[in-house]
């Protein structure tokens, strides 16, 4: 199905970037499963994929992921209209405290978010092992460019410019 194919695509991208990535990962709070779970170090990202389900169903998925303690919850859909409908429904339910942690990204923007977020991490957990990453020192301009790009992407998601 298109849903399973998109889950696998996101899992593969996450794994390629060093995240421990699982499809249909059972939530510890017993409220079901997340479409794709991405974990690196202490950072936990949930991705919910919407192909045909109603926006209200996706909002309940977002809320269950927040309840399960994910640092970020990304909602994604193949069309702008579907993503906007989910976003409109979600903002009626999501608290101001949780809003910075919920992103509405088109599928093609997920890899960039994961890559940008990954660049900010120093300690990672891969396949259960703690890995310390020692990067070649980057110029302050390169670090700032990456931070700016991540901020732009987060701002774009939060201001609903899908």
CSV table of C-alpha atoms in Angstrom, one decimal:
chain,number,residue,atom,x,y,z
A,1,UNK,CA,0.0,0.0,0.0
A,2,UNK,CA,1.0,3.6,-0.4
A,3,UNK,CA,1.0,4.1,3.4
A,4,UNK,CA,3.4,1.2,4.0
A,5,UNK,CA,5.7,2.4,1.1
A,6,UNK,CA,5.9,5.9,2.6
A,7,UNK,CA,6.6,4.4,6.1
A,8,UNK,CA,9.4,2.3,4.7
A,9,UNK,CA,10.8,5.3,2.8
A,10,UNK,CA,10.9,7.4,5.9
A,11,UNK,CA,12.4,4.5,8.0
A,12,UNK,CA,15.1,4.0,5.3
A,13,UNK,CA,16.0,7.8,5.3
A,14,UNK,CA,16.2,7.8,9.1
A,15,UNK,CA,18.4,4.7,9.2
A,16,UNK,CA,20.7,6.1,6.5
A,17,UNK,CA,21.1,9.2,8.7
A,18,UNK,CA,22.0,7.0,11.8
A,19,UNK,CA,18.6,7.1,13.6
A,20,UNK,CA,17.3,3.8,15.1
A,21,UNK,CA,14.3,3.6,12.9
A,22,UNK,CA,11.2,1.4,13.3
A,23,UNK,CA,7.9,1.1,11.5
A,24,UNK,CA,4.7,0.6,13.6
A,25,UNK,CA,6.6,0.9,16.8
A,26,UNK,CA,4.4,0.1,19.8
A,27,UNK,CA,4.1,3.0,22.2
A,28,UNK,CA,5.2,2.6,25.8
A,29,UNK,CA,2.0,4.2,27.0
A,30,UNK,CA,-0.1,1.4,25.5
A,31,UNK,CA,-2.0,3.7,23.2
A,32,UNK,CA,-1.1,2.0,20.0
A,33,UNK,CA,1.8,2.4,17.6
A,34,UNK,CA,3.6,5.2,15.8
A,35,UNK,CA,3.9,5.0,12.0
A,36,UNK,CA,7.7,5.6,12.1
A,37,UNK,CA,9.8,6.0,15.3
A,38,UNK,CA,13.2,7.7,14.9
A,39,UNK,CA,15.6,7.7,17.9
A,40,UNK,CA,19.1,9.2,18.2
A,41,UNK,CA,20.6,9.6,21.6
A,42,UNK,CA,17.9,11.2,23.7
A,43,UNK,CA,16.1,12.7,20.7
A,44,UNK,CA,12.8,10.9,19.9
A,45,UNK,CA,10.9,11.8,16.7
A,46,UNK,CA,7.5,10.3,15.7
A,47,UNK,CA,6.3,10.5,12.1
A,48,UNK,CA,2.6,10.0,11.3
A,49,UNK,CA,1.8,9.3,7.6
A,50,UNK,CA,-1.6,10.2,6.3
A,51,UNK,CA,-2.8,8.8,3.0
A,52,UNK,CA,-6.5,8.3,3.3
A,53,UNK,CA,-7.5,8.7,7.0
A,54,UNK,CA,-9.6,11.7,8.1
A,55,UNK,CA,-7.7,14.7,9.6
A,56,UNK,CA,-9.4,14.0,13.0
A,57,UNK,CA,-7.8,10.6,13.1
A,58,UNK,CA,-4.4,12.0,12.4
A,59,UNK,CA,-4.8,14.6,15.2
A,60,UNK,CA,-5.5,11.8,17.6
A,61,UNK,CA,-2.3,10.1,16.4
A,62,UNK,CA,-0.4,13.3,17.0
A,63,UNK,CA,-1.8,13.6,20.5
A,64,UNK,CA,-0.9,10.0,21.4
A,65,UNK,CA,2.7,10.6,20.2
A,66,UNK,CA,3.0,13.7,22.3
A,67,UNK,CA,1.5,11.8,25.3
A,68,UNK,CA,4.1,9.1,24.7
A,69,UNK,CA,6.9,11.7,25.2
A,70,UNK,CA,8.3,12.1,21.7
A,71,UNK,CA,10.4,15.3,21.3
A,72,UNK,CA,8.9,16.0,17.9
A,73,UNK,CA,5.9,14.7,16.1
A,74,UNK,CA,5.9,15.1,12.3
A,75,UNK,CA,2.6,14.8,10.4
A,76,UNK,CA,3.1,14.2,6.7
A,77,UNK,CA,0.8,13.7,3.7
A,78,UNK,CA,1.3,13.4,0.0
A,79,UNK,CA,-0.8,16.4,-0.9
A,80,UNK,CA,-0.7,20.0,0.3
A,81,UNK,CA,-4.5,20.0,0.8
A,82,UNK,CA,-4.5,16.9,3.0
A,83,UNK,CA,-1.6,18.3,5.0
A,84,UNK,CA,-3.3,21.6,5.5
A,85,UNK,CA,-6.6,19.9,6.6
A,86,UNK,CA,-4.7,17.9,9.2
A,87,UNK,CA,-2.9,21.0,10.4
A,88,UNK,CA,-6.1,23.1,10.7
A,89,UNK,CA,-7.7,20.3,12.8
A,90,UNK,CA,-4.6,19.8,14.9
A,91,UNK,CA,-4.3,23.5,15.9
A,92,UNK,CA,-7.7,23.2,17.5
A,93,UNK,CA,-6.4,20.5,19.8
A,94,UNK,CA,-2.7,21.1,20.4
A,95,UNK,CA,-1.7,23.2,23.4
A,96,UNK,CA,0.6,26.2,23.0
A,97,UNK,CA,3.3,24.3,25.0
A,98,UNK,CA,3.2,21.4,22.5
A,99,UNK,CA,3.0,23.5,19.4
A,100,UNK,CA,6.8,23.9,18.8
A,101,UNK,CA,7.1,20.1,18.9
A,102,UNK,CA,4.6,19.4,16.2
A,103,UNK,CA,5.6,19.8,12.6
A,104,UNK,CA,3.6,19.5,9.4
A,105,UNK,CA,6.0,18.6,6.6
A,106,UNK,CA,5.7,17.5,3.1
A,107,UNK,CA,7.4,14.1,2.4
A,108,UNK,CA,10.2,15.8,0.5
A,109,UNK,CA,11.0,18.0,3.5
A,110,UNK,CA,11.4,15.2,6.1
A,111,UNK,CA,15.0,14.2,5.1
A,112,UNK,CA,16.2,17.8,5.4
A,113,UNK,CA,14.6,18.2,8.8
A,114,UNK,CA,16.2,14.9,10.0
A,115,UNK,CA,19.6,15.8,8.5
A,116,UNK,CA,19.5,19.3,10.1
A,117,UNK,CA,18.4,17.9,13.5
A,118,UNK,CA,21.0,15.2,13.3
A,119,UNK,CA,23.8,17.7,12.7
A,120,UNK,CA,23.0,19.2,16.1
A,121,UNK,CA,23.5,16.0,18.0
A,122,UNK,CA,26.9,15.0,19.6
A,123,UNK,CA,26.0,11.8,21.3
A,124,UNK,CA,24.0,9.2,19.5
A,125,UNK,CA,22.5,5.8,20.3
A,126,UNK,CA,22.6,3.5,17.3
A,127,UNK,CA,21.3,-0.1,17.6
A,128,UNK,CA,21.5,0.2,21.4
A,129,UNK,CA,25.1,1.4,21.4
A,130,UNK,CA,26.1,4.8,22.5
A,131,UNK,CA,28.3,6.4,19.8
A,132,UNK,CA,30.3,9.6,20.4
A,133,UNK,CA,30.6,11.5,17.1
A,134,UNK,CA,33.7,13.6,16.6
A,135,UNK,CA,33.2,15.8,13.6
A,136,UNK,CA,35.9,17.7,11.9
A,137,UNK,CA,35.5,21.2,13.3
A,138,UNK,CA,33.3,23.2,11.0
A,139,UNK,CA,33.7,26.9,10.4
A,140,UNK,CA,31.4,29.1,12.5
A,141,UNK,CA,29.8,30.2,9.2
A,142,UNK,CA,28.9,26.6,8.4
A,143,UNK,CA,27.5,26.0,11.9
A,144,UNK,CA,25.4,29.1,11.6
A,145,UNK,CA,24.2,28.2,8.1
A,146,UNK,CA,23.0,24.8,9.4
A,147,UNK,CA,21.3,26.4,12.4
A,148,UNK,CA,19.6,29.0,10.2
A,149,UNK,CA,18.5,26.3,7.8
A,150,UNK,CA,17.0,24.2,10.6
A,151,UNK,CA,15.3,27.3,12.1
A,152,UNK,CA,13.9,28.2,8.6
A,153,UNK,CA,12.5,24.7,8.2
A,154,UNK,CA,10.9,24.7,11.7
A,155,UNK,CA,9.5,28.1,11.1
A,156,UNK,CA,8.1,27.1,7.7
A,157,UNK,CA,6.4,24.1,9.3
A,158,UNK,CA,5.0,26.2,12.2
A,159,UNK,CA,3.7,29.0,10.0
A,160,UNK,CA,1.9,26.5,7.8
A,161,UNK,CA,3.6,27.4,4.5
A,162,UNK,CA,3.3,23.8,3.4
